[in-house]
Amino acid sequence: MADLLETDTVVVGLGAMGAQTLWRLARQGVDAIGIERFSPGHDRGSSHGESRIIRTAYLEGEEYVPFVRAAWRAWAELEEASGEELVRRTGALMLGAPDSAAVTGSLAAAERHGLAVEHLTTADLAARFPQHAVRPGEEGVFEQEGGAVLPEAAILAAVRLARAAGARVLTDTAVTRIEPDADRPRVHLGDTVVRARRVVVTVGSWLPTLLPSLAGLGGGIRVERRVLGWFRLTEDAPPHARGPVFARDEPDGTLWYGFPSLDGRTVKIGVHAEAPGAPRRPGAQWGEPVDPDAGPRAPDEADARRLGELAAGLRGVEPLPERMAACMYTMTSDEHFVIGHHRDLPGLVVAGGFSGHGYKFASAVGSALADLARNGSTDLPVTMFDPHRWDRRVPGRP
Ligand SMILES: Cc1cc2nc3c(=O)[nH]c(=O)nc-3n(C[C@H](O)[C@H](O)[C@H](O)COP(=O)(O)OP(=O)(O)OC[C@H]3O[C@@H](n4cnc5c(N)ncnc54)[C@H](O)[C@@H]3O)c2cc1C
């Protein structure tokens, strides 16, 4: 007979979103169990590689700005509770042609929400940010309210605080099946069953596997490979250590990004999106599917060369990365998140499909999921991430 555990809320998956949810529940006195198939802070999901960009003038859509602001407040609470610096406030610089999404999207978000940004010319960029080899006509949008979140450190801090506040944490334990039930959903872990009032599912790239009924959401959730590369600074490098985090929209539509040197030796870069419709080139990462159980293919020479091509837009770095890491993006069809109750999965609260831009929000996602599990609703602005939004859409309209 299976062992039976009882609790108020189970959080399945203690990565970026689950760790913060467990901490928020535990500090509110909720009896909660967190379950993680590996060890928190591991490098087999979507939350490793030492840094993630946080920025406020959100080029993916001005409607995200209130949520980023909630995330900044929630990051400050986690930093205060843990006594750790988990966000490096470097500022953020978006670069591209005047009509690029990086420039126009950031300016639109700033204008709509009255954010303080500076719109920089090519000459301004050359003078203030000499680490970027800018093209004639390229512009920049700089905002002070940007920086780098430290992903592994934040997960470990949230899990430690959750434990200290009374949460039970099961590591190296995979949930094999969840039986939805409005009354007391059941979570199966091998021979053990946990019954809870609510189950929060934050399993990142494993969402389509663990809850196959969600795999087709909005036309399908896809898991894709991405590679990060750390480039060593040269001896005559401009001041990379003090620079802002950045994203750069290339003329062909490639969007890549990077961080100032957090370790004093290297600069890290990655590709967010390859040029739409471009022929597949060696090292291109856009669209390469991944089975999360097998993990993404290890970085290879083609990845190194592709990252090196982009790093040529930076002054003072070696031409090829000294190390690389592969990671998974979990993409929705509209590249917006999925957060909320699902009408076909009673008792479950689900968050996933963070489409390569979710980490910065993890602090606020944790608060929202804790509210949804506890009260059934939240004041945080997550209705735009409703899992049922696709059902309401008129064909041919966004
Ligand atoms: C290379 C890269 C760069 C990125 N850059 C940025 C950035 O600059 N800014 C930004 O905001 N976002 C960025 N992102 C996106 C961001 O990191 C992700 O959106 C975020 O980490 C997703 O968090 P998650 O909690 O959904 O997934 P994860 O952090 O992967 O957590 C899921 C957890 O669930 C566990 N799990 C899975 N299945 C089970 C199971 N059956 N039982 C128990 N546990 C299970 C996994 O082991 C894992 O720990 C980037 C992502 C990548 C890959």
GROMACS .gro file of C-alpha atoms and ligand atoms in nm:
model
  451
    1MET     CA    1   0.000   0.000   0.000
    2ALA     CA    2   0.122   0.352  -0.083
    3ASP     CA    3   0.240   0.580   0.201
    4LEU     CA    4   0.010   0.877   0.240
    5LEU     CA    5   0.119   1.231   0.330
    6GLU     CA    6  -0.131   1.511   0.394
    7THR     CA    7  -0.065   1.883   0.362
    8ASP     CA    8  -0.236   2.206   0.263
    9THR     CA    9  -0.034   2.285  -0.051
   10VAL     CA   10   0.220   2.094  -0.258
   11VAL     CA   11   0.464   2.278  -0.485
   12VAL     CA   12   0.596   2.051  -0.760
   13GLY     CA   13   0.933   2.169  -0.897
   14LEU     CA   14   1.161   2.398  -0.697
   15GLY     CA   15   1.324   2.596  -0.976
   16ALA     CA   16   1.286   2.970  -1.033
   17MET     CA   17   0.910   2.984  -0.976
   18GLY     CA   18   0.852   2.697  -0.735
   19ALA     CA   19   1.119   2.796  -0.482
   20GLN     CA   20   0.971   3.144  -0.447
   21THR     CA   21   0.618   3.004  -0.421
   22LEU     CA   22   0.716   2.766  -0.143
   23TRP     CA   23   0.883   3.048   0.051
   24ARG     CA   24   0.580   3.277   0.013
   25LEU     CA   25   0.345   3.002   0.132
   26ALA     CA   26   0.563   2.904   0.427
   27ARG     CA   27   0.611   3.260   0.550
   28GLN     CA   28   0.232   3.301   0.549
   29GLY     CA   29   0.208   3.000   0.780
   30VAL     CA   30   0.067   2.760   0.518
   31ASP     CA   31   0.154   2.393   0.570
   32ALA     CA   32   0.340   2.319   0.247
   33ILE     CA   33   0.560   2.054   0.088
   34GLY     CA   34   0.801   2.133  -0.196
   35ILE     CA   35   0.913   1.849  -0.424
   36GLU     CA   36   1.215   1.869  -0.654
   37ARG     CA   37   1.343   1.593  -0.881
   38PHE     CA   38   1.705   1.713  -0.852
   39SER     CA   39   1.874   1.935  -0.595
   40PRO     CA   40   1.766   2.304  -0.580
   41GLY     CA   41   2.005   2.528  -0.776
   42HIS     CA   42   2.091   2.247  -1.025
   43ASP     CA   43   2.194   2.299  -1.387
   44ARG     CA   44   1.948   2.069  -1.569
   45GLY     CA   45   1.651   2.300  -1.618
   46SER     CA   46   1.613   2.666  -1.715
   47SER     CA   47   1.762   2.848  -1.418
   48HIS     CA   48   2.139   2.807  -1.424
   49GLY     CA   49   2.427   3.012  -1.566
   50GLU     CA   50   2.478   3.266  -1.285
   51SER     CA   51   2.280   3.564  -1.413
   52ARG     CA   52   1.947   3.669  -1.566
   53ILE     CA   53   1.853   4.012  -1.698
   54ILE     CA   54   1.593   4.222  -1.520
   55ARG     CA   55   1.475   4.541  -1.692
   56THR     CA   56   1.165   4.754  -1.657
   57ALA     CA   57   1.096   4.932  -1.990
   58TYR     CA   58   0.973   4.602  -2.124
   59LEU     CA   59   1.018   4.568  -2.499
   60GLU     CA   60   0.807   4.248  -2.510
   61GLY     CA   61   0.503   4.456  -2.416
   62GLU     CA   62   0.431   4.762  -2.204
   63GLU     CA   63   0.158   4.561  -2.026
   64TYR     CA   64   0.436   4.374  -1.842
   65VAL     CA   65   0.561   4.687  -1.665
   66PRO     CA   66   0.333   4.666  -1.356
   67PHE     CA   67   0.439   4.304  -1.312
   68VAL     CA   68   0.811   4.388  -1.338
   69ARG     CA   69   0.759   4.657  -1.078
   70ALA     CA   70   0.592   4.404  -0.848
   71ALA     CA   71   0.888   4.174  -0.912
   72TRP     CA   72   1.141   4.444  -0.810
   73ARG     CA   73   0.952   4.491  -0.481
   74ALA     CA   74   0.937   4.116  -0.422
   75TRP     CA   75   1.310   4.075  -0.500
   76ALA     CA   76   1.385   4.339  -0.237
   77GLU     CA   77   1.178   4.140   0.016
   78LEU     CA   78   1.371   3.822  -0.062
   79GLU     CA   79   1.702   4.007  -0.035
   80GLU     CA   80   1.599   4.152   0.300
   81ALA     CA   81   1.476   3.820   0.438
   82SER     CA   82   1.786   3.631   0.322
   83GLY     CA   83   2.043   3.901   0.396
   84GLU     CA   84   2.192   3.833   0.050
   85GLU     CA   85   2.243   4.052  -0.255
   86LEU     CA   86   2.045   3.866  -0.523
   87VAL     CA   87   2.009   4.148  -0.777
   88ARG     CA   88   2.305   4.346  -0.914
   89ARG     CA   89   2.171   4.686  -1.010
   90THR     CA   90   2.382   4.759  -1.319
   91GLY     CA   91   2.127   4.945  -1.534
   92ALA     CA   92   2.012   4.802  -1.870
   93LEU     CA   93   2.096   4.906  -2.225
   94MET     CA   94   1.889   4.807  -2.529
   95LEU     CA   95   2.064   4.854  -2.864
   96GLY     CA   96   1.948   4.843  -3.224
   97ALA     CA   97   1.840   5.033  -3.533
   98PRO     CA   98   1.597   5.321  -3.465
   99ASP     CA   99   1.305   5.104  -3.584
  100SER     CA  100   1.417   4.785  -3.404
  101ALA     CA  101   1.195   4.623  -3.140
  102ALA     CA  102   1.469   4.674  -2.879
  103VAL     CA  103   1.456   5.051  -2.927
  104THR     CA  104   1.092   5.115  -3.015
  105GLY     CA  105   0.953   4.859  -2.768
  106SER     CA  106   1.156   4.995  -2.476
  107LEU     CA  107   1.067   5.356  -2.559
  108ALA     CA  108   0.696   5.270  -2.591
  109ALA     CA  109   0.693   5.096  -2.251
  110ALA     CA  110   0.880   5.387  -2.092
  111GLU     CA  111   0.646   5.646  -2.240
  112ARG     CA  112   0.329   5.458  -2.144
  113HIS     CA  113   0.444   5.414  -1.781
  114GLY     CA  114   0.645   5.734  -1.732
  115LEU     CA  115   0.973   5.545  -1.682
  116ALA     CA  116   1.303   5.732  -1.670
  117VAL     CA  117   1.505   5.619  -1.973
  118GLU     CA  118   1.767   5.788  -2.188
  119HIS     CA  119   1.740   5.762  -2.567
  120LEU     CA  120   2.101   5.758  -2.692
  121THR     CA  121   2.250   5.835  -3.032
  122THR     CA  122   2.538   5.644  -3.190
  123ALA     CA  123   2.777   5.912  -3.065
  124ASP     CA  124   2.635   5.895  -2.711
  125LEU     CA  125   2.678   5.517  -2.713
  126ALA     CA  126   3.037   5.538  -2.835
  127ALA     CA  127   3.122   5.787  -2.561
  128ARG     CA  128   2.941   5.621  -2.271
  129PHE     CA  129   2.960   5.252  -2.354
  130PRO     CA  130   3.285   5.195  -2.547
  131GLN     CA  131   3.260   4.820  -2.479
  132HIS     CA  132   2.996   4.808  -2.755
  133ALA     CA  133   3.120   4.838  -3.114
  134VAL     CA  134   2.812   5.020  -3.241
  135ARG     CA  135   2.721   5.053  -3.609
  136PRO     CA  136   2.654   5.389  -3.774
  137GLY     CA  137   2.293   5.482  -3.702
  138GLU     CA  138   2.251   5.236  -3.415
  139GLU     CA  139   2.071   5.378  -3.112
  140GLY     CA  140   2.033   5.283  -2.749
  141VAL     CA  141   1.780   5.305  -2.468
  142PHE     CA  142   1.938   5.310  -2.124
  143GLU     CA  143   1.747   5.269  -1.802
  144GLN     CA  144   1.886   5.273  -1.453
  145GLU     CA  145   1.614   5.034  -1.330
  146GLY     CA  146   1.780   4.723  -1.471
  147GLY     CA  147   2.036   4.467  -1.373
  148ALA     CA  148   2.116   4.101  -1.319
  149VAL     CA  149   1.935   3.857  -1.092
  150LEU     CA  150   2.150   3.572  -0.959
  151PRO     CA  151   1.938   3.263  -1.040
  152GLU     CA  152   2.098   2.976  -0.849
  153ALA     CA  153   2.161   3.193  -0.542
  154ALA     CA  154   1.799   3.314  -0.541
  155ILE     CA  155   1.661   2.958  -0.562
  156LEU     CA  156   1.885   2.840  -0.279
  157ALA     CA  157   1.793   3.142  -0.065
  158ALA     CA  158   1.419   3.092  -0.119
  159VAL     CA  159   1.436   2.718  -0.040
  160ARG     CA  160   1.646   2.783   0.273
  161LEU     CA  161   1.398   3.046   0.393
  162ALA     CA  162   1.102   2.821   0.311
  163ARG     CA  163   1.254   2.542   0.521
  164ALA     CA  164   1.326   2.783   0.806
  165ALA     CA  165   0.962   2.894   0.795
  166GLY     CA  166   0.842   2.534   0.831
  167ALA     CA  167   0.805   2.400   0.474
  168ARG     CA  168   0.897   2.037   0.412
  169VAL     CA  169   1.131   1.993   0.115
  170LEU     CA  170   1.176   1.663  -0.067
  171THR     CA  171   1.477   1.669  -0.301
  172ASP     CA  172   1.591   1.408  -0.555
  173THR     CA  173   1.225   1.309  -0.571
  174ALA     CA  174   1.029   1.314  -0.897
  175VAL     CA  175   0.653   1.347  -0.911
  176THR     CA  176   0.538   1.076  -1.148
  177ARG     CA  177   0.170   1.163  -1.175
  178ILE     CA  178  -0.082   1.418  -1.053
  179GLU     CA  179  -0.451   1.335  -1.020
  180PRO     CA  180  -0.652   1.657  -1.033
  181ASP     CA  181  -0.948   1.674  -0.794
  182ALA     CA  182  -1.134   1.984  -0.677
  183ASP     CA  183  -1.145   1.841  -0.327
  184ARG     CA  184  -0.800   1.690  -0.257
  185PRO     CA  185  -0.573   1.640  -0.561
  186ARG     CA  186  -0.323   1.356  -0.532
  187VAL     CA  187   0.046   1.382  -0.612
  188HIS     CA  188   0.226   1.052  -0.675
  189LEU     CA  189   0.595   1.008  -0.599
  190GLY     CA  190   0.671   0.645  -0.658
  191ASP     CA  191   0.512   0.458  -0.369
  192THR     CA  192   0.414   0.771  -0.183
  193VAL     CA  193   0.099   0.976  -0.241
  194VAL     CA  194   0.060   1.331  -0.114
  195ARG     CA  195  -0.295   1.464  -0.076
  196ALA     CA  196  -0.335   1.838  -0.057
  197ARG     CA  197  -0.597   2.109  -0.078
  198ARG     CA  198  -0.402   2.270  -0.365
  199VAL     CA  199  -0.116   2.167  -0.593
  200VAL     CA  200   0.106   2.427  -0.758
  201VAL     CA  201   0.284   2.292  -1.067
  202THR     CA  202   0.605   2.476  -1.158
  203VAL     CA  203   0.802   2.212  -1.347
  204GLY     CA  204   0.945   2.436  -1.622
  205SER     CA  205   1.033   2.237  -1.934
  206TRP     CA  206   0.867   1.923  -1.795
  207LEU     CA  207   0.520   2.082  -1.801
  208PRO     CA  208   0.410   1.912  -2.127
  209THR     CA  209   0.541   1.575  -1.996
  210LEU     CA  210   0.391   1.586  -1.647
  211LEU     CA  211   0.060   1.740  -1.759
  212PRO     CA  212   0.020   1.618  -2.120
  213SER     CA  213  -0.324   1.779  -2.138
  214LEU     CA  214  -0.144   2.117  -2.141
  215ALA     CA  215   0.110   2.023  -2.408
  216GLY     CA  216  -0.112   2.160  -2.685
  217LEU     CA  217  -0.200   2.485  -2.506
  218GLY     CA  218  -0.235   2.770  -2.754
  219GLY     CA  219  -0.104   2.559  -3.041
  220GLY     CA  220   0.163   2.381  -2.841
  221ILE     CA  221   0.429   2.435  -2.575
  222ARG     CA  222   0.777   2.373  -2.717
  223VAL     CA  223   1.101   2.305  -2.534
  224GLU     CA  224   1.406   2.450  -2.710
  225ARG     CA  225   1.781   2.456  -2.660
  226ARG     CA  226   1.985   2.770  -2.594
  227VAL     CA  227   2.358   2.812  -2.522
  228LEU     CA  228   2.538   3.063  -2.302
  229GLY     CA  229   2.904   3.154  -2.358
  230TRP     CA  230   3.154   3.317  -2.124
  231PHE     CA  231   3.417   3.526  -2.307
  232ARG     CA  232   3.740   3.614  -2.137
  233LEU     CA  233   3.825   3.986  -2.121
  234THR     CA  234   4.142   4.099  -2.293
  235GLU     CA  235   4.398   4.303  -2.100
  236ASP     CA  236   4.302   4.628  -2.273
  237ALA     CA  237   3.925   4.572  -2.232
  238PRO     CA  238   3.708   4.880  -2.178
  239PRO     CA  239   3.527   4.887  -1.841
  240HIS     CA  240   3.310   4.578  -1.883
  241ALA     CA  241   3.287   4.519  -1.511
  242ARG     CA  242   3.088   4.839  -1.458
  243GLY     CA  243   2.870   4.824  -1.767
  244PRO     CA  244   2.496   4.765  -1.784
  245VAL     CA  245   2.331   4.439  -1.886
  246PHE     CA  246   2.234   4.466  -2.252
  247ALA     CA  247   2.027   4.325  -2.537
  248ARG     CA  248   2.109   4.393  -2.898
  249ASP     CA  249   1.879   4.371  -3.196
  250GLU     CA  250   2.089   4.295  -3.506
  251PRO     CA  251   1.983   4.426  -3.850
  252ASP     CA  252   1.884   4.070  -3.954
  253GLY     CA  253   1.654   4.038  -3.649
  254THR     CA  254   1.882   3.829  -3.425
  255LEU     CA  255   1.830   3.933  -3.063
  256TRP     CA  256   2.121   3.857  -2.832
  257TYR     CA  257   2.210   3.976  -2.486
  258GLY     CA  258   2.486   3.991  -2.231
  259PHE     CA  259   2.607   4.085  -1.888
  260PRO     CA  260   2.889   4.297  -1.758
  261SER     CA  261   3.167   4.096  -1.602
  262LEU     CA  262   3.026   3.973  -1.271
  263ASP     CA  263   3.343   3.771  -1.198
  264GLY     CA  264   3.593   4.036  -1.315
  265ARG     CA  265   3.731   3.797  -1.582
  266THR     CA  266   3.456   3.717  -1.832
  267VAL     CA  267   3.154   3.861  -2.007
  268LYS     CA  268   2.858   3.625  -2.063
  269ILE     CA  269   2.637   3.638  -2.374
  270GLY     CA  270   2.351   3.435  -2.521
  271VAL     CA  271   2.110   3.433  -2.815
  272HIS     CA  272   1.746   3.498  -2.734
  273ALA     CA  273   1.612   3.473  -3.090
  274GLU     CA  274   1.771   3.405  -3.424
  275ALA     CA  275   1.667   3.609  -3.725
  276PRO     CA  276   1.315   3.512  -3.832
  277GLY     CA  277   1.315   3.312  -4.155
  278ALA     CA  278   1.695   3.309  -4.182
  279PRO     CA  279   1.847   2.990  -4.324
  280ARG     CA  280   1.962   2.763  -4.039
  281ARG     CA  281   2.329   2.838  -3.981
  282PRO     CA  282   2.579   2.629  -3.782
  283GLY     CA  283   2.536   2.700  -3.412
  284ALA     CA  284   2.189   2.852  -3.454
  285GLN     CA  285   1.982   2.760  -3.151
  286TRP     CA  286   1.639   2.886  -3.239
  287GLY     CA  287   1.385   2.607  -3.261
  288GLU     CA  288   1.607   2.309  -3.178
  289PRO     CA  289   1.368   2.081  -2.984
  290VAL     CA  290   1.474   1.916  -2.657
  291ASP     CA  291   1.344   1.618  -2.463
  292PRO     CA  292   1.383   1.755  -2.108
  293ASP     CA  293   1.459   1.410  -1.963
  294ALA     CA  294   1.757   1.375  -2.197
  295GLY     CA  295   1.849   1.744  -2.156
  296PRO     CA  296   1.980   1.982  -2.424
  297ARG     CA  297   2.264   1.872  -2.651
  298ALA     CA  298   2.602   1.973  -2.506
  299PRO     CA  299   2.751   2.293  -2.653
  300ASP     CA  300   2.986   2.233  -2.944
  301GLU     CA  301   3.224   2.420  -3.175
  302ALA     CA  302   2.943   2.548  -3.397
  303ASP     CA  303   2.782   2.709  -3.091
  304ALA     CA  304   3.116   2.863  -2.997
  305ARG     CA  305   3.160   3.010  -3.345
  306ARG     CA  306   2.803   3.145  -3.355
  307LEU     CA  307   2.845   3.312  -3.016
  308GLY     CA  308   3.185   3.439  -3.129
  309GLU     CA  309   3.026   3.611  -3.433
  310LEU     CA  310   2.797   3.802  -3.200
  311ALA     CA  311   3.067   3.875  -2.942
  312ALA     CA  312   3.256   4.055  -3.219
  313GLY     CA  313   3.011   4.336  -3.141
  314LEU     CA  314   3.189   4.379  -2.807
  315ARG     CA  315   3.532   4.534  -2.763
  316GLY     CA  316   3.787   4.372  -2.537
  317VAL     CA  317   3.677   4.009  -2.539
  318GLU     CA  318   3.850   3.698  -2.676
  319PRO     CA  319   3.705   3.571  -3.009
  320LEU     CA  320   3.574   3.239  -2.870
  321PRO     CA  321   3.412   3.153  -2.536
  322GLU     CA  322   3.626   2.991  -2.267
  323ARG     CA  323   3.322   2.793  -2.150
  324MET     CA  324   2.960   2.738  -2.246
  325ALA     CA  325   2.644   2.594  -2.092
  326ALA     CA  326   2.323   2.466  -2.252
  327CYS     CA  327   1.983   2.550  -2.108
  328MET     CA  328   1.615   2.501  -2.198
  329TYR     CA  329   1.355   2.758  -2.303
  330THR     CA  330   0.988   2.657  -2.262
  331MET     CA  331   0.805   2.846  -2.535
  332THR     CA  332   0.437   2.923  -2.574
  333SER     CA  333   0.298   3.012  -2.917
  334ASP     CA  334   0.259   3.382  -2.825
  335GLU     CA  335   0.573   3.388  -2.604
  336HIS     CA  336   0.368   3.508  -2.307
  337PHE     CA  337   0.350   3.308  -1.985
  338VAL     CA  338   0.088   3.066  -1.855
  339ILE     CA  339  -0.014   3.140  -1.496
  340GLY     CA  340  -0.340   3.046  -1.329
  341HIS     CA  341  -0.602   2.785  -1.253
  342HIS     CA  342  -0.680   2.551  -1.537
  343ARG     CA  343  -1.048   2.467  -1.570
  344ASP     CA  344  -0.976   2.107  -1.671
  345LEU     CA  345  -0.735   2.046  -1.381
  346PRO     CA  346  -0.934   2.105  -1.062
  347GLY     CA  347  -0.725   2.188  -0.755
  348LEU     CA  348  -0.417   2.268  -0.963
  349VAL     CA  349  -0.247   2.604  -1.008
  350VAL     CA  350  -0.008   2.605  -1.301
  351ALA     CA  351   0.278   2.831  -1.408
  352GLY     CA  352   0.498   2.768  -1.709
  353GLY     CA  353   0.582   2.858  -2.065
  354PHE     CA  354   0.811   3.140  -1.955
  355SER     CA  355   0.947   3.162  -2.312
  356GLY     CA  356   1.301   3.267  -2.223
  357HIS     CA  357   1.211   3.582  -2.031
  358GLY     CA  358   1.058   3.463  -1.704
  359TYR     CA  359   1.331   3.471  -1.442
  360LYS     CA  360   1.309   3.841  -1.360
  361PHE     CA  361   0.945   3.785  -1.261
  362ALA     CA  362   1.008   3.479  -1.040
  363SER     CA  363   0.973   3.678  -0.718
  364ALA     CA  364   0.630   3.814  -0.819
  365VAL     CA  365   0.524   3.484  -0.978
  366GLY     CA  366   0.591   3.317  -0.642
  367SER     CA  367   0.367   3.570  -0.467
  368ALA     CA  368   0.093   3.532  -0.726
  369LEU     CA  369   0.098   3.151  -0.713
  370ALA     CA  370   0.091   3.154  -0.332
  371ASP     CA  371  -0.214   3.386  -0.346
  372LEU     CA  372  -0.387   3.167  -0.607
  373ALA     CA  373  -0.322   2.852  -0.403
  374ARG     CA  374  -0.430   3.010  -0.076
  375ASN     CA  375  -0.719   3.236  -0.173
  376GLY     CA  376  -0.808   3.137  -0.527
  377SER     CA  377  -0.723   3.486  -0.659
  378THR     CA  378  -0.446   3.746  -0.659
  379ASP     CA  379  -0.420   4.123  -0.687
  380LEU     CA  380  -0.101   4.084  -0.891
  381PRO     CA  381  -0.145   4.155  -1.265
  382VAL     CA  382  -0.147   3.800  -1.402
  383THR     CA  383  -0.479   3.787  -1.589
  384MET     CA  384  -0.293   3.841  -1.919
  385PHE     CA  385  -0.129   3.501  -1.858
  386ASP     CA  386  -0.461   3.315  -1.824
  387PRO     CA  387  -0.416   2.958  -1.956
  388HIS     CA  388  -0.751   2.997  -2.136
  389ARG     CA  389  -0.668   3.316  -2.326
  390TRP     CA  390  -0.631   3.132  -2.656
  391ASP     CA  391  -0.990   3.005  -2.636
  392ARG     CA  392  -1.120   3.361  -2.646
  393ARG     CA  393  -0.914   3.480  -2.939
  394VAL     CA  394  -1.070   3.571  -3.268
  395PRO     CA  395  -0.889   3.391  -3.553
  396GLY     CA  396  -0.658   3.628  -3.740
  397ARG     CA  397  -0.628   3.871  -3.447
  398PRO     CA  398  -0.345   3.873  -3.192
  399LIG     C1  399   1.992   3.047  -2.140
  399LIG     C2  400   1.878   3.116  -2.076
  399LIG     C3  401   1.883   3.252  -2.056
  399LIG     C4  402   1.776   3.320  -1.998
  399LIG     N1  403   1.785   3.454  -1.975
  399LIG     C5  404   1.686   3.518  -1.909
  399LIG     C6  405   1.701   3.653  -1.872
  399LIG     O1  406   1.806   3.714  -1.898
  399LIG     N2  407   1.600   3.713  -1.804
  399LIG     C7  408   1.487   3.646  -1.771
  399LIG     O2  409   1.398   3.706  -1.709
  399LIG     N3  410   1.470   3.515  -1.803
  399LIG     C8  411   1.567   3.451  -1.871
  399LIG     N4  412   1.554   3.319  -1.903
  399LIG     C9  413   1.429   3.249  -1.872
  399LIG    C10  414   1.421   3.203  -1.729
  399LIG     O3  415   1.545   3.157  -1.683
  399LIG    C11  416   1.313   3.096  -1.720
  399LIG     O4  417   1.192   3.154  -1.767
  399LIG    C12  418   1.293   3.047  -1.580
  399LIG     O5  419   1.415   3.002  -1.526
  399LIG    C13  420   1.191   2.933  -1.579
  399LIG     O6  421   1.171   2.891  -1.446
  399LIG     P1  422   1.083   2.764  -1.412
  399LIG     O7  423   1.066   2.765  -1.264
  399LIG     O8  424   0.962   2.761  -1.500
  399LIG     O9  425   1.173   2.640  -1.458
  399LIG     P2  426   1.297   2.573  -1.381
  399LIG    O10  427   1.373   2.676  -1.307
  399LIG    O11  428   1.367   2.485  -1.477
  399LIG    O12  429   1.226   2.486  -1.269
  399LIG    C14  430   1.152   2.370  -1.293
  399LIG    C15  431   1.189   2.271  -1.183
  399LIG    O13  432   1.098   2.164  -1.180
  399LIG    C16  433   1.170   2.047  -1.150
  399LIG     N5  434   1.090   1.933  -1.196
  399LIG    C17  435   1.059   1.902  -1.324
  399LIG     N6  436   0.981   1.793  -1.328
  399LIG    C18  437   0.962   1.753  -1.200
  399LIG    C19  438   0.892   1.646  -1.142
  399LIG     N7  439   0.823   1.557  -1.215
  399LIG     N8  440   0.896   1.632  -1.006
  399LIG    C20  441   0.964   1.721  -0.930
  399LIG     N9  442   1.033   1.825  -0.982
  399LIG    C21  443   1.032   1.842  -1.115
  399LIG    C22  444   1.299   2.066  -1.228
  399LIG    O14  445   1.402   1.980  -1.182
  399LIG    C23  446   1.328   2.213  -1.204
  399LIG    O15  447   1.406   2.233  -1.089
  399LIG    C24  448   1.660   3.248  -1.961
  399LIG    C25  449   1.655   3.108  -1.980
  399LIG    C26  450   1.763   3.043  -2.036
  399LIG    C27  451   1.755   2.894  -2.054
   0.00000   0.00000   0.00000
